[in-house]
Each structure stands twice: as structure tokens, then as C-alpha cells.
């Protein structure tokens, strides 16, 4: 059976969304013939071409509509846009970096607004950052076209979402169905042509469409309609993150005018069972976690099959997805924030689900959180090597809900043992397991960034939501990552039940101090959203809220409305919080009074101006690591040297390369100790196959040198070793 896996418009433009790539590997292994297509990037490339822009400009010119001044300015430069668009796209695809010099030329790219001041651009990128500067200017150029399209052609258009608002909290299908029956846009026409071409060449029996976000739903349903009109024999199934959280109680038969099946949670087994059903190997009533229409009503089959083990899933096969077609953009010149839009990242997972699964705001009862499962680190690195070989890209984004520290340690050690040079980043919890030494190990293995939830940045509220993290603990962990040279992004939340005006402002003050001390590189502040599958929704009285709606309908049901009986007016802080963060991420206004970001009066923060500074000063490290920890040497091979001491007497020293510079330890060390130390550091090198615990090294030290190990740990030599690359993890 032939299966076509589709990512609908739109998800992201810099790298493929991984759902279809994960499914392809599993379905291929189970004997199906599988191809995949990212309709989002293909539609973007077709629209943002000379031909695509020409069609859009012609449509606007012939429509007779009255244009805004900005739109008219852009349209007046249509020829210049047609002349430059394919150069810009080619550059953002990283196909010809030399084009950066052309793009940076003053006046090459058309603009509807005054360009950024040259001194401002030099402040952002310096005089040598030509490629980044060009990517930033090219992104501004695309954003102006995006604004034009939204104003004059299709108000629902977005690079990473389409008609998102229509799908949000859509308890009934009526509005969505009406939108689908509306007049066709130029993007519908492009989508139809793309699908027709793929369907004609591959001739699938089944089309499986992923819907990870609400901004993909309309594109997915349009794709389903196009497929049905093209060939009614092709069966269609919808699944993905949005489906699995929003449509768990689906009752609307009209949905099945656009699809034949809707599947929940992990899609491997449901799709495989649907394929087997049409091959005559499986009864329809035995399908797994699948909705379908029967006698004009919706039926759900839970099925009898267990999910595929994580050992069989969780890593992608990118065959059919050409990473060279994706566009890397820079919206703001922040090194952490840009990772989401810049770079062609191989998407993988360290573990399935969340090992914590206790946060009160989270969907802890759903499969994507609750079904925690890991695999050996050797298997993960095997997969990384295979994917790296397939794509030619050495960057990895582990898309875990929260990557477990113990697994990250094992993966880091395995990467270093194999001397596999990669860069990687992931999502974590800011928990105490991320010690200074573990962070140094992760950085050595290629970790460039982490992201995690600081949420309300209030100990009372963090405790109420059962986050398992305190401000003091988070500060220490942020410092550990920062000292290791790892970028940090924080997810922030305002509007949590019972959150007061004072707590909101105090949280901003703490975040300001995080930026001031270099502990945060970027963050995003979002409004608390109550979901039906969270502990808060199950026990609203505990959180002093009253759920006010919406009533259950026949379509989606997840986002809930609520009345916060104890909290403040959260809406009035939305703009100021986001404005402050936007500036902090560009190192602007970090020392300004918080009132600068708000139009109305706010409370003065009760957090002391030195709060984070004092927490950092109170951070203490025990010189003697726990005996069961592994001792690992991260730096270069040590070297015994002979120095001349006082009165030209020979003196033994040791040369260590660490912290990007040679460090010669200037103190007496007897030859026997020097020989033991060189031997030991070579044995515990991060590149060595053998591993030794602190206990092992302690016993060997005392047996070889006949001295107490604690004296060594308390010596200046131990301190120098720790600073040069000796860690205990």
C-alpha cells in the first residue's frame, strides 16, 4: 500500500516539522511504500517567486480596491521586488552566501519604510557580520511582503500559520466549514497545483495529514478536499498535536467531508491499522484510537493494540524533504531567539513524554506527556549519526517536552567517546541536576542552547502549579549554563490563577535582573491558558477559579474560559511585559525603571535590586564531589615539564591546556605525584573508553602516593585542575 504523508501550510520555513519524517521511518519498516511532502515550504517557495509575486501584484491591480499608502508604495516598486525576490530566497536557502554583499548594498532591496539607520545595523552586526546583516535585511524584506499580503490579498496568511484564530476554541465546526466554502485565494490555487502534481506522480492509496497546530487546520482540511476532488478512491486521515488535544470528543460528521479518519495521539499504529484495513487484513471496528463516519454519525474505535515502542519510533527519515529548500531568517539579532528560525535542524527526541508530568497547567493525562519512555544513549547517538549522514546537517534540535538530565549526560559522553562533532539544543527543566560540571560536559559535547519554563517567576505560584523549581534553584541552574557558555531561553507566564499585580511586577523585576547578570539570553511571555486536560481544570476550586465555558460542542474542546476570583486584571500587563522583554533581548533598557514599559501606573517592585546578585554570591560548591560520581577530564593531554626553581634547582611542573589557553601550574609537584596525575588524567579523559568514579581515583591516589585523598582535594592543584577541565558527573 502506498501512503503519502503531508505537512499542510504552514508550520515553519527554516526546517521541516518532523511528524511525517518520524512516521515515514516506522511505516517503511512495516512494509508500506511511503513518500512525504511539506506543502508549507513548497507553497511559500511558489508564492515568493517572480511568478508568484507577479500573480499577486496583478490580482491586486485588477481588483480595484483602495490601497493603504504603504501598500501602494510597495506596489509602485513591483518591478524591483520581481527583480530581487529570487536572489533573496536563494540567499536565505544558504545556497549562495556571496549574495550577502549584494543584499547589503544600500538601495538594492526595495523598502516601504525608511531603512534601519546604518549605525544601528553596525551596532547589531558590526562591520564584519555581513551574512547575518544580509539575513536580517532579507527578513525585513519578506516581512514587508507578508504585511502587504495580509492587508490586500489574504488576511489569514502567515509564514508559520494560516487562519489560526478560526481554529482556536472552535467548539463547533460551522465557522470553519463556512470558511472552507468561501472564495478561493491565490494560495488555494497554488496548493491545488502542488497537490495535483504530487498525487499524479505518486498515486497514493492513503494520504495522512498532520495537524500539529491550530494554524495548520484550515490548510489540512483544504488539502483533504483537494485530494477527494482529485481522486475519491484515495483515503485520508488527519492526526497530530492539535487533533490529539482538541478533538478528543469529536462528534461532528461534517468533518468527514474532508477526511475519512481522524486519529489521536501517536500516529504510527493507527495509520498502520488503517492501511491493513484497506488491504483486507484488519476489521474496521478494530482500528486504534480512530474516529470515522458511519451512518451520518461519528464513531470512535479505541482498538486493542499497544503503541509502538519508542525504540521503534522517535527519529526521522528525511527522504523526500530537501533541507536545502528551507529558508533561514533572522527576525531580531538575538543569538538564542534566532535558533527557532535560523538553521536547518535535524529534529529528534531523547525520550518520549515528560519525566516530571506534574505541572498543574499541563496536559498531564494525555499521551504526549504521560507516556514517558527512554532508550539507550548508544541508540540515540546511532540515530544521530544516521540522520547526519542522510541530511548532511550536523545541527540537532531535541524536541522533548523536557529532556531528562541523566539521559543528556549519557548522550553527551557517548557523543564525545565517538568524537562526533555536532551542535545541539533542547528543552529542559531548570532543576538542580544541572550542576556546573554537567553543564560543562554538555557544552563540550556540542550543546549550544537550552530552553525551559520559568513560568511566573514567583515561588508562591511555582509551588501552587507544582513546577518543582524555585527561584533560587533556577538562578543557580541559569548561572551554571551561562558559565558553561550555553545560551538560555525561558518560557514565561502571566495571568496564572490568583497572581496579583505585585507578583506580576516582581516577576518582571526578577527577569530584568536575570538579563542584567547575563543569566538569560531570550524569553517569551505568554498568557496562561486553561486546558481541559490539566490538573487545574480537574480541580478549579483549589486554584480559586470558576470555569465559565465554553459549552461542549461537536468539534473542538480544550481551551477553557475561566474567571480568576483572586487574581488581578492580567490583560493590562500584556503589552508592557512583552515590550520589556523585546528590549531586554536586544540589551536595551535593562537598567531602566519598570514603569518605562507601561502606559498606566504599576506597583513598585518589592524585590530587592540586588536579589539575584545575592543569590549568585550565596552559591557554594563542595570541593569534594560525591564518591559515586564519575571523574572526567575534558581538556587536552597533560604534560610533565621541568622548570628551574630557586637556585636553579630542577623542579617538576605540569602543563594543562584548558579554558582556551595553556595553564602552567606554578608550584612544586614531586615527580611521583606528577606521573600519577598524568596517568590518571589520561585514563579519565572524556575520549577514553574507561570510566572511573571519585571513589576509584581516591583509592588509587591513597594506594599509590600513600597520602589522604582529602588533602589533594583541598589543595591549590585540585582547584587548578577543576578550573582547567576536571569535572565530576
XYZ file of C-alpha atoms in Angstrom:
729
model
C 0.000 0.000 0.000
C 1.232 3.477 -0.877
C 0.990 6.197 1.791
C 1.556 9.902 1.214
C 2.471 11.857 4.367
C 1.664 15.572 4.197
C 2.562 18.601 6.297
C -0.045 21.253 5.423
C 0.515 25.017 5.213
C 2.034 26.349 7.429
C 4.431 25.240 10.186
C 7.951 26.659 9.851
C 10.094 27.791 6.969
C 13.640 27.068 8.185
C 13.422 23.309 8.763
C 10.852 20.528 8.288
C 8.320 19.845 11.004
C 9.313 16.272 11.961
C 5.976 14.438 12.288
C 5.936 12.970 8.782
C 9.635 12.100 8.950
C 9.059 10.162 12.202
C 6.075 8.342 10.680
C 7.898 7.533 7.451
C 10.662 5.578 9.153
C 8.184 3.442 11.114
C 5.777 2.822 8.229
C 8.637 1.992 5.847
C 9.899 -0.559 8.346
C 6.441 -2.152 8.392
C 6.308 -2.756 4.664
C 4.397 0.270 3.381
C 5.562 2.373 0.437
C 5.816 5.887 1.831
C 6.567 9.348 0.468
C 6.307 12.708 2.232
C 5.861 16.327 1.226
C 5.945 19.615 3.132
C 3.222 21.605 1.399
C 4.037 24.632 3.540
C 7.554 25.242 2.254
C 6.544 24.332 -1.303
C 3.689 26.848 -1.203
C 5.964 29.548 0.243
C 8.561 28.975 -2.488
C 5.907 29.049 -5.214
C 4.320 32.230 -3.848
C 7.598 34.028 -3.137
C 8.980 33.656 -6.639
C 8.929 36.085 -9.533
C 5.926 34.271 -10.991
C 4.088 34.079 -7.653
C 4.620 37.753 -6.817
C 3.657 38.755 -10.349
C 0.329 36.952 -9.982
C -0.300 38.629 -6.621
C 0.551 42.106 -7.913
C -1.674 41.573 -10.983
C -4.566 40.426 -8.770
C -4.292 43.499 -6.576
C -4.002 45.842 -9.570
C -7.078 44.353 -11.232
C -9.171 44.229 -8.052
C -9.855 47.959 -7.985
C -9.576 48.049 -4.177
C -8.320 51.189 -2.464
C -4.830 50.523 -1.133
C -3.204 51.839 2.002
C -0.343 54.246 1.476
C 2.168 51.611 2.487
C 0.694 49.018 0.118
C 0.698 51.499 -2.745
C 4.349 52.296 -2.061
C 5.192 48.607 -2.248
C 3.162 48.103 -5.418
C 4.918 51.034 -7.056
C 8.151 49.086 -6.604
C 6.737 45.844 -8.035
C 9.444 45.592 -10.700
C 12.159 45.866 -8.081
C 10.523 43.127 -5.991
C 10.251 40.871 -9.029
C 13.913 41.575 -9.786
C 15.153 40.760 -6.268
C 12.822 38.078 -4.843
C 14.613 35.012 -6.194
C 18.015 36.369 -5.144
C 16.703 36.840 -1.599
C 15.168 33.351 -1.454
C 18.317 31.726 -2.813
C 20.420 33.540 -0.222
C 18.102 32.572 2.664
C 18.343 28.963 1.498
C 22.109 29.296 2.114
C 22.806 28.340 -1.489
C 24.934 31.375 -2.312
C 26.329 33.219 0.689
C 28.229 35.614 -1.596
C 24.852 37.211 -2.344
C 25.057 38.751 1.138
C 27.278 41.544 -0.186
C 24.695 42.389 -2.850
C 21.802 42.359 -0.398
C 23.708 44.637 1.995
C 24.253 47.226 -0.730
C 22.305 50.367 0.076
C 19.259 50.555 -2.189
C 19.385 47.009 -3.576
C 16.313 45.792 -1.706
C 13.118 47.833 -2.118
C 11.574 49.177 1.105
C 8.239 50.724 2.017
C 9.691 52.349 5.130
C 12.932 54.122 5.899
C 15.679 51.511 6.292
C 17.408 50.982 9.608
C 19.999 53.592 10.476
C 23.462 52.429 9.373
C 24.892 52.979 12.842
C 22.113 50.803 14.282
C 22.966 47.996 11.862
C 26.651 48.295 12.762
C 25.698 48.074 16.451
C 23.738 44.886 15.701
C 26.193 43.132 13.400
C 29.474 45.059 13.465
C 31.361 45.764 10.283
C 32.183 42.113 9.567
C 28.838 40.342 10.153
C 27.839 40.654 6.502
C 25.941 37.355 6.230
C 23.880 37.942 9.376
C 23.229 41.538 8.360
C 22.030 40.388 4.937
C 19.789 37.727 6.511
C 18.265 40.365 8.779
C 17.644 42.766 5.865
C 16.226 39.924 3.749
C 13.885 39.002 6.612
C 12.654 42.607 6.823
C 12.073 42.466 3.067
C 9.974 39.285 3.362
C 8.064 40.741 6.305
C 7.052 43.748 4.213
C 5.689 41.415 1.540
C 3.955 39.456 4.289
C 2.280 42.646 5.534
C 1.186 43.517 2.009
C -0.372 40.075 1.531
C -2.227 40.279 4.852
C -3.606 43.719 4.028
C -4.528 43.337 0.374
C -4.787 39.641 -0.549
C -5.438 37.243 2.330
C -5.747 38.419 5.962
C -5.281 34.838 7.191
C -1.826 34.385 5.669
C 1.238 33.741 7.845
C 4.668 32.194 7.319
C 4.120 29.699 10.144
C 0.328 29.638 10.488
C -2.803 30.180 8.454
C -6.196 31.312 9.811
C -5.098 30.291 13.297
C -7.786 32.341 15.038
C -10.564 30.434 13.274
C -9.375 27.137 14.741
C -8.762 28.372 18.281
C -11.517 27.304 20.693
C -13.751 26.236 17.799
C -16.290 24.164 19.700
C -18.455 23.989 16.583
C -17.382 23.287 13.016
C -19.757 25.767 11.374
C -17.359 28.739 11.048
C -14.535 26.553 9.753
C -16.819 24.830 7.252
C -18.091 28.195 6.029
C -14.520 29.428 5.591
C -13.679 26.317 3.584
C -16.619 27.014 1.284
C -15.536 30.636 0.739
C -13.935 32.170 -2.314
C -10.610 30.767 -3.485
C -7.383 32.682 -2.893
C -4.162 32.589 -4.881
C -2.731 30.332 -2.173
C -5.568 27.835 -2.656
C -4.737 27.729 -6.347
C -1.042 27.109 -5.638
C -1.909 24.421 -3.086
C -4.164 22.661 -5.572
C -1.431 22.645 -8.236
C 1.174 21.325 -5.784
C -1.080 18.510 -4.619
C -2.209 17.566 -8.118
C 1.404 17.217 -9.206
C 2.292 15.021 -6.228
C -0.836 12.870 -6.457
C -0.303 12.305 -10.182
C 3.295 11.191 -9.759
C 2.964 9.025 -6.629
C -0.643 7.772 -6.887
C -1.144 7.049 -3.171
C -3.807 4.814 -1.653
C -3.782 6.721 1.635
C -2.919 10.331 2.462
C -2.046 11.059 6.114
C -2.051 14.763 7.033
C -0.502 16.019 10.264
C -2.123 18.952 12.088
C 0.338 19.964 14.825
C -1.057 23.468 15.450
C -4.338 25.354 15.025
C -2.683 27.400 12.265
C -2.437 24.207 10.164
C -6.052 23.069 10.443
C -7.547 25.032 7.569
C -4.658 24.076 5.283
C -5.095 20.415 6.244
C -8.823 20.425 5.551
C -8.319 22.234 2.244
C -5.744 19.613 1.313
C -8.220 16.878 2.186
C -10.882 18.434 -0.017
C -8.458 18.793 -2.934
C -7.425 15.140 -2.616
C -11.043 13.959 -2.555
C -11.855 16.008 -5.641
C -8.745 14.752 -7.420
C -9.381 11.046 -6.734
C -12.152 9.888 -4.409
C -10.521 6.474 -4.068
C -7.659 7.931 -2.010
C -8.418 7.591 1.698
C -7.452 10.429 4.022
C -6.577 10.563 7.692
C -5.876 13.528 9.972
C -3.773 13.416 13.139
C -1.186 15.369 15.083
C -0.868 17.573 18.144
C -3.859 19.846 17.536
C -6.113 16.908 16.744
C -4.972 14.970 19.816
C -5.585 17.811 22.269
C -8.650 19.489 20.747
C -10.731 16.771 19.057
C -10.807 14.010 21.662
C -14.611 14.244 21.856
C -15.323 14.770 18.164
C -18.992 14.383 17.204
C -19.323 16.494 14.038
C -19.980 14.317 10.936
C -19.249 17.197 8.511
C -15.545 16.950 9.354
C -15.559 13.744 7.334
C -16.431 15.628 4.169
C -12.701 16.477 4.200
C -11.195 13.297 5.635
C -12.075 9.651 6.157
C -10.381 9.147 9.510
C -9.221 11.209 12.477
C -6.609 9.580 14.733
C -5.446 10.531 18.225
C -2.028 10.577 19.893
C 0.934 8.788 18.324
C 0.029 8.010 14.749
C 2.225 5.027 13.920
C -0.127 2.200 14.950
C -3.411 3.923 13.890
C -2.091 4.622 10.367
C -0.647 1.129 10.080
C -4.016 -0.370 11.112
C -5.901 1.799 8.592
C -3.536 0.602 5.870
C -4.084 -3.004 6.946
C -7.852 -2.456 6.961
C -7.845 -1.416 3.310
C -5.566 -4.318 2.499
C -8.238 -6.620 3.963
C -6.117 -7.577 6.958
C -7.952 -5.677 9.705
C -11.596 -5.169 10.633
C -12.651 -1.520 10.700
C -14.032 -1.967 14.203
C -10.533 -2.859 15.445
C -8.844 0.389 14.342
C -6.750 2.094 17.035
C -7.788 5.475 18.525
C -9.635 6.347 15.341
C -12.779 8.334 14.530
C -14.734 7.721 11.328
C -18.207 8.470 9.983
C -20.790 5.692 9.904
C -24.475 6.231 9.008
C -24.003 10.009 9.294
C -22.737 9.819 12.856
C -19.227 9.746 14.275
C -17.868 6.502 15.657
C -14.718 6.025 17.740
C -12.639 2.851 17.991
C -10.113 2.638 20.807
C -8.543 -0.529 19.447
C -6.692 -3.374 21.105
C -3.126 -2.646 20.018
C -0.372 -1.172 22.164
C 1.560 1.799 20.880
C 4.821 1.267 19.094
C 7.752 1.346 21.498
C 9.969 4.403 21.482
C 12.787 2.127 20.329
C 10.848 1.791 17.046
C 9.972 5.473 16.674
C 11.228 8.934 17.532
C 13.808 9.595 14.880
C 13.277 10.921 11.393
C 13.779 9.736 7.850
C 14.030 12.929 5.799
C 13.854 11.218 2.411
C 11.715 13.459 0.212
C 12.280 16.563 2.344
C 15.128 18.578 0.847
C 16.556 20.705 3.662
C 18.230 22.937 1.081
C 14.809 24.307 0.117
C 14.141 25.821 3.551
C 14.762 29.474 4.458
C 16.804 30.639 7.449
C 15.639 34.048 8.654
C 16.655 36.456 11.428
C 13.820 38.444 12.981
C 15.893 40.059 15.725
C 19.674 39.848 16.200
C 19.485 37.779 19.374
C 21.684 34.664 19.256
C 19.243 32.476 21.215
C 15.955 33.735 19.807
C 17.105 33.178 16.242
C 17.566 29.422 16.694
C 13.856 28.792 16.051
C 14.010 30.461 12.630
C 17.646 30.177 11.585
C 19.341 26.915 10.700
C 18.297 23.577 9.269
C 17.931 21.460 12.375
C 17.602 17.687 12.433
C 14.677 17.067 14.791
C 14.971 14.153 17.210
C 13.923 13.057 20.698
C 15.916 11.943 23.720
C 12.797 10.486 25.374
C 9.077 10.221 24.730
C 6.796 12.071 27.138
C 7.778 14.010 30.261
C 9.598 12.513 33.247
C 8.117 15.153 35.607
C 4.474 15.269 34.406
C 3.205 17.124 37.473
C 2.744 20.758 36.342
C -0.795 21.895 37.116
C -1.210 23.787 33.827
C -0.035 20.920 31.620
C -1.938 18.166 29.762
C -0.527 15.561 32.128
C -3.220 12.978 31.341
C -2.539 12.927 27.602
C -0.188 10.517 25.889
C 2.373 13.072 24.710
C 3.086 13.947 28.363
C 2.190 10.837 30.358
C 3.779 8.069 28.256
C 7.373 8.556 29.390
C 9.861 6.189 27.764
C 13.602 6.244 27.096
C 16.102 4.299 25.013
C 19.855 3.728 25.482
C 22.174 6.651 24.766
C 24.082 4.494 22.293
C 20.894 4.085 20.263
C 20.268 7.836 20.278
C 23.773 8.566 19.012
C 23.477 5.794 16.409
C 20.375 7.590 15.152
C 22.159 10.946 15.160
C 24.946 9.547 13.013
C 22.461 8.074 10.558
C 20.401 11.267 10.281
C 23.533 13.437 9.979
C 24.721 11.238 7.134
C 21.338 11.460 5.406
C 20.818 15.226 5.613
C 24.408 16.465 5.605
C 23.476 18.704 8.549
C 25.244 18.456 11.916
C 22.753 20.523 13.939
C 20.194 18.736 16.125
C 17.140 20.046 17.957
C 15.859 17.565 20.534
C 12.155 18.378 20.754
C 11.455 16.665 24.071
C 8.872 18.067 26.461
C 11.739 18.088 28.985
C 14.930 16.194 28.261
C 15.997 14.142 31.329
C 19.376 15.246 32.748
C 20.586 11.684 33.301
C 19.973 10.825 29.645
C 21.610 14.039 28.450
C 24.718 13.119 30.430
C 24.869 9.682 28.821
C 24.296 11.085 25.341
C 26.997 13.724 25.860
C 29.509 11.113 26.979
C 28.674 8.897 24.012
C 28.999 11.784 21.550
C 32.429 12.592 22.945
C 33.525 8.955 23.067
C 32.772 8.704 19.345
C 34.287 12.151 18.693
C 31.098 13.095 16.847
C 31.141 16.831 16.133
C 27.578 18.178 16.288
C 25.743 21.169 17.709
C 22.506 20.558 19.580
C 19.871 22.181 21.794
C 16.845 21.012 23.695
C 14.089 21.789 26.179
C 14.756 21.137 29.877
C 13.508 21.767 33.396
C 15.672 24.126 35.466
C 16.345 21.509 38.109
C 19.292 21.002 40.425
C 20.632 18.025 38.446
C 22.133 20.553 36.021
C 25.267 21.131 38.066
C 28.176 23.272 36.855
C 30.029 20.104 35.894
C 27.130 18.589 33.937
C 26.660 21.868 32.070
C 30.372 21.898 31.161
C 30.077 18.333 29.885
C 27.009 19.170 27.782
C 28.787 22.182 26.288
C 31.827 20.048 25.455
C 29.562 17.587 23.597
C 28.087 20.344 21.410
C 25.178 21.738 23.437
C 24.742 25.352 22.353
C 21.412 26.231 23.984
C 18.585 25.104 26.247
C 15.039 26.332 26.748
C 12.807 25.777 29.742
C 9.895 27.118 31.744
C 10.428 29.728 34.443
C 6.683 30.413 34.172
C 5.529 33.038 36.728
C 8.965 33.505 38.377
C 7.226 33.550 41.765
C 7.936 30.976 44.452
C 4.339 31.001 45.707
C 2.932 30.414 42.237
C 5.644 27.944 41.209
C 4.717 25.927 44.279
C 0.999 26.238 43.524
C 1.488 24.947 39.986
C 3.728 22.115 41.252
C 6.588 23.139 38.996
C 9.211 21.555 41.207
C 11.529 24.533 40.748
C 12.246 27.546 42.959
C 13.701 30.934 42.004
C 16.840 30.188 43.996
C 17.308 26.847 42.272
C 16.556 28.291 38.833
C 19.076 31.085 39.404
C 21.788 28.572 40.208
C 20.998 26.468 37.149
C 20.856 29.512 34.866
C 24.257 30.523 36.175
C 25.636 27.025 35.547
C 24.522 27.078 31.917
C 25.732 30.638 31.423
C 29.175 29.860 32.894
C 29.423 26.890 30.523
C 28.721 29.142 27.527
C 25.283 27.635 26.806
C 22.536 30.024 25.678
C 19.297 30.002 27.682
C 15.708 30.765 26.648
C 12.922 30.928 29.243
C 9.206 30.424 28.754
C 7.385 32.907 30.977
C 3.745 33.010 32.025
C 1.478 35.733 33.346
C -2.157 35.509 34.365
C -1.820 32.320 36.388
C -4.760 31.850 38.784
C -4.517 34.078 41.890
C -1.498 36.006 40.504
C -1.569 39.543 41.905
C -0.452 42.893 40.483
C 2.545 42.854 42.807
C 3.580 39.325 41.829
C 3.369 40.243 38.144
C 5.674 43.235 38.523
C 8.025 41.388 40.863
C 8.366 38.619 38.272
C 9.371 41.191 35.646
C 11.933 42.654 38.051
C 13.491 39.221 38.598
C 13.607 38.604 34.850
C 15.251 42.030 34.406
C 17.915 41.036 36.916
C 18.422 37.724 35.097
C 19.220 39.686 31.932
C 21.358 42.179 33.863
C 23.591 39.383 35.167
C 23.757 37.547 31.845
C 21.716 34.557 33.028
C 19.087 34.769 30.282
C 19.592 35.278 26.566
C 15.968 35.343 25.439
C 12.481 34.575 26.662
C 8.826 34.734 25.705
C 5.932 35.856 27.885
C 2.577 34.206 27.203
C -0.818 34.463 28.867
C -1.887 31.497 30.978
C -4.337 29.278 29.098
C -6.597 26.822 30.884
C -6.901 23.487 29.111
C -9.429 20.732 29.725
C -6.831 18.032 30.342
C -4.846 19.881 33.033
C -4.982 19.343 36.817
C -6.286 22.907 37.203
C -9.341 22.101 35.080
C -9.911 18.947 37.129
C -9.828 20.854 40.443
C -10.662 24.526 39.777
C -11.623 25.302 43.389
C -8.108 24.613 44.573
C -6.868 27.357 42.247
C -9.670 29.795 43.134
C -11.117 29.918 39.625
C -14.537 29.311 38.137
C -14.759 27.696 34.706
C -17.241 29.737 32.678
C -17.164 27.996 29.317
C -17.323 27.293 26.562
C -20.105 24.703 26.487
C -19.104 21.459 24.860
C -19.846 21.378 21.168
C -19.498 18.804 18.441
C -15.997 19.822 17.332
C -13.037 21.025 19.428
C -12.971 21.202 23.196
C -9.787 22.005 25.081
C -9.258 25.720 25.712
C -11.480 26.771 28.600
C -12.688 30.191 29.722
C -12.396 30.980 33.388
C -12.903 33.652 35.998
C -9.939 34.316 38.273
C -11.621 35.207 41.542
C -8.432 36.173 43.408
C -6.086 37.446 40.707
C -5.568 40.880 39.192
C -6.593 42.279 35.811
C -3.966 40.354 33.878
C -4.746 41.859 30.481
C -3.464 45.312 31.424
C 0.079 43.975 31.785
C 0.268 42.091 28.472
C 1.786 44.782 26.262
C 4.244 46.119 28.848
C 5.622 42.689 29.725
C 6.230 41.809 26.073
C 7.673 45.248 25.298
C 10.151 44.960 28.161
C 11.304 41.508 27.077
C 11.659 42.543 23.433
C 14.030 45.300 24.503
C 15.925 43.223 27.060
C 16.670 40.649 24.354
C 18.414 43.419 22.418
C 20.243 44.659 25.523
C 18.141 47.818 25.639
C 16.717 49.411 28.777
C 17.830 46.686 31.189
C 18.646 49.248 33.860
C 15.550 51.405 33.249
C 12.697 51.755 35.734
C 9.997 49.144 35.026
C 7.419 51.914 34.723
C 9.014 52.818 31.362
C 7.337 49.809 29.743
C 3.776 50.519 30.887
C 1.305 53.252 29.958
C -0.601 53.038 33.260
C 0.783 53.158 36.772
C 2.236 49.940 38.156
C 3.298 48.963 41.683
C 6.918 49.438 42.604
C 8.723 46.079 42.757
C 9.231 44.669 46.239
C 12.152 42.544 45.037
C 15.463 43.992 46.186
C 17.625 45.390 43.346
C 20.429 43.015 44.425
C 18.176 39.963 44.825
C 19.728 37.838 42.064
C 23.229 39.156 42.759
C 22.963 37.972 46.373
C 21.656 34.573 45.283
C 24.649 34.213 42.976
C 27.060 35.172 45.756
C 25.496 32.612 48.083
C 26.129 29.810 45.590
C 28.531 27.323 47.137
C 30.343 24.358 45.684
C 31.530 21.413 47.727
C 35.205 20.830 46.819
C 34.806 17.066 47.331
C 32.348 15.555 44.849
C 30.233 12.573 45.854
C 32.223 9.379 45.737
C 29.915 7.692 43.213
C 30.303 10.482 40.637
C 32.427 9.887 37.548
C 35.598 11.965 37.338
C 36.184 13.152 33.768
C 38.984 15.209 32.247
C 37.621 17.482 29.474
C 40.830 19.135 28.343
C 43.955 18.148 26.416
C 46.527 15.570 27.376
C 48.612 16.809 30.365
C 52.361 17.161 30.057
C 55.070 16.881 32.705
C 57.662 19.647 32.407
C 60.909 20.500 34.088
C 61.282 24.010 35.474
C 64.144 25.683 37.208
C 63.299 26.676 40.724
C 65.206 28.705 43.233
C 68.982 28.459 42.938
C 68.429 26.775 39.550
C 67.321 23.545 41.179
C 65.223 21.349 38.868
C 61.524 21.388 39.658
C 58.730 19.276 38.238
C 55.630 21.023 36.925
C 52.605 20.084 34.919
C 51.218 21.825 31.839
C 47.486 21.725 31.309
C 45.544 23.064 28.328
C 42.142 24.303 29.376
C 39.756 27.225 29.058
C 41.192 28.042 25.602
C 44.666 28.761 26.917
C 47.686 26.908 28.251
C 47.907 26.998 32.015
C 51.245 26.153 33.603
C 50.757 25.380 37.273
C 53.493 27.237 39.145
C 54.132 25.248 42.264
C 56.229 22.354 43.339
C 54.978 18.912 42.491
C 57.066 15.844 43.131
C 57.784 13.595 40.139
C 55.786 10.661 41.536
C 52.683 12.813 42.016
C 53.167 14.287 38.553
C 53.416 10.854 36.963
C 50.321 9.645 38.841
C 48.385 12.735 37.800
C 49.289 12.453 34.104
C 48.405 8.757 34.108
C 45.090 9.391 35.869
C 44.016 12.316 33.689
C 44.720 10.283 30.564
C 42.667 7.390 31.963
C 39.684 9.588 32.813
C 39.822 11.621 29.600
C 36.387 12.256 28.144
C 37.602 10.494 24.992
C 38.647 7.379 26.901
C 36.528 4.228 26.829
C 37.165 3.574 30.535
C 35.384 5.430 33.341
C 36.476 5.964 36.951
C 34.480 7.209 39.905
C 35.721 9.636 42.539
C 35.941 6.592 44.830
C 38.149 4.749 42.312
C 40.515 7.691 41.937
C 40.571 8.274 45.690
C 41.576 4.682 46.410
C 44.234 4.710 43.678
C 45.671 8.018 44.954
C 45.992 6.786 48.508
C 47.433 3.418 47.486
C 49.949 4.906 45.047
C 51.041 8.031 46.910
C 50.330 6.965 50.500
C 48.591 10.266 51.272
C 44.978 11.119 52.231
C 42.876 11.998 49.200
C 41.097 14.808 51.057
C 44.413 16.722 51.244
C 44.633 16.583 47.454
C 41.047 17.825 47.122
C 41.777 20.752 49.418
C 44.959 21.745 47.562
C 45.544 24.522 45.054
C 46.419 21.857 42.481
C 42.875 20.413 42.739
C 41.410 23.898 42.244
C 43.571 24.436 39.160
C 42.506 21.062 37.765
C 38.838 21.873 38.328
C 39.224 25.189 36.527
C 41.100 23.564 33.670
C 38.599 20.804 32.905
C 38.222 18.236 35.696
C 34.538 17.534 36.318
C 32.508 15.096 38.390
C 29.176 13.950 36.933
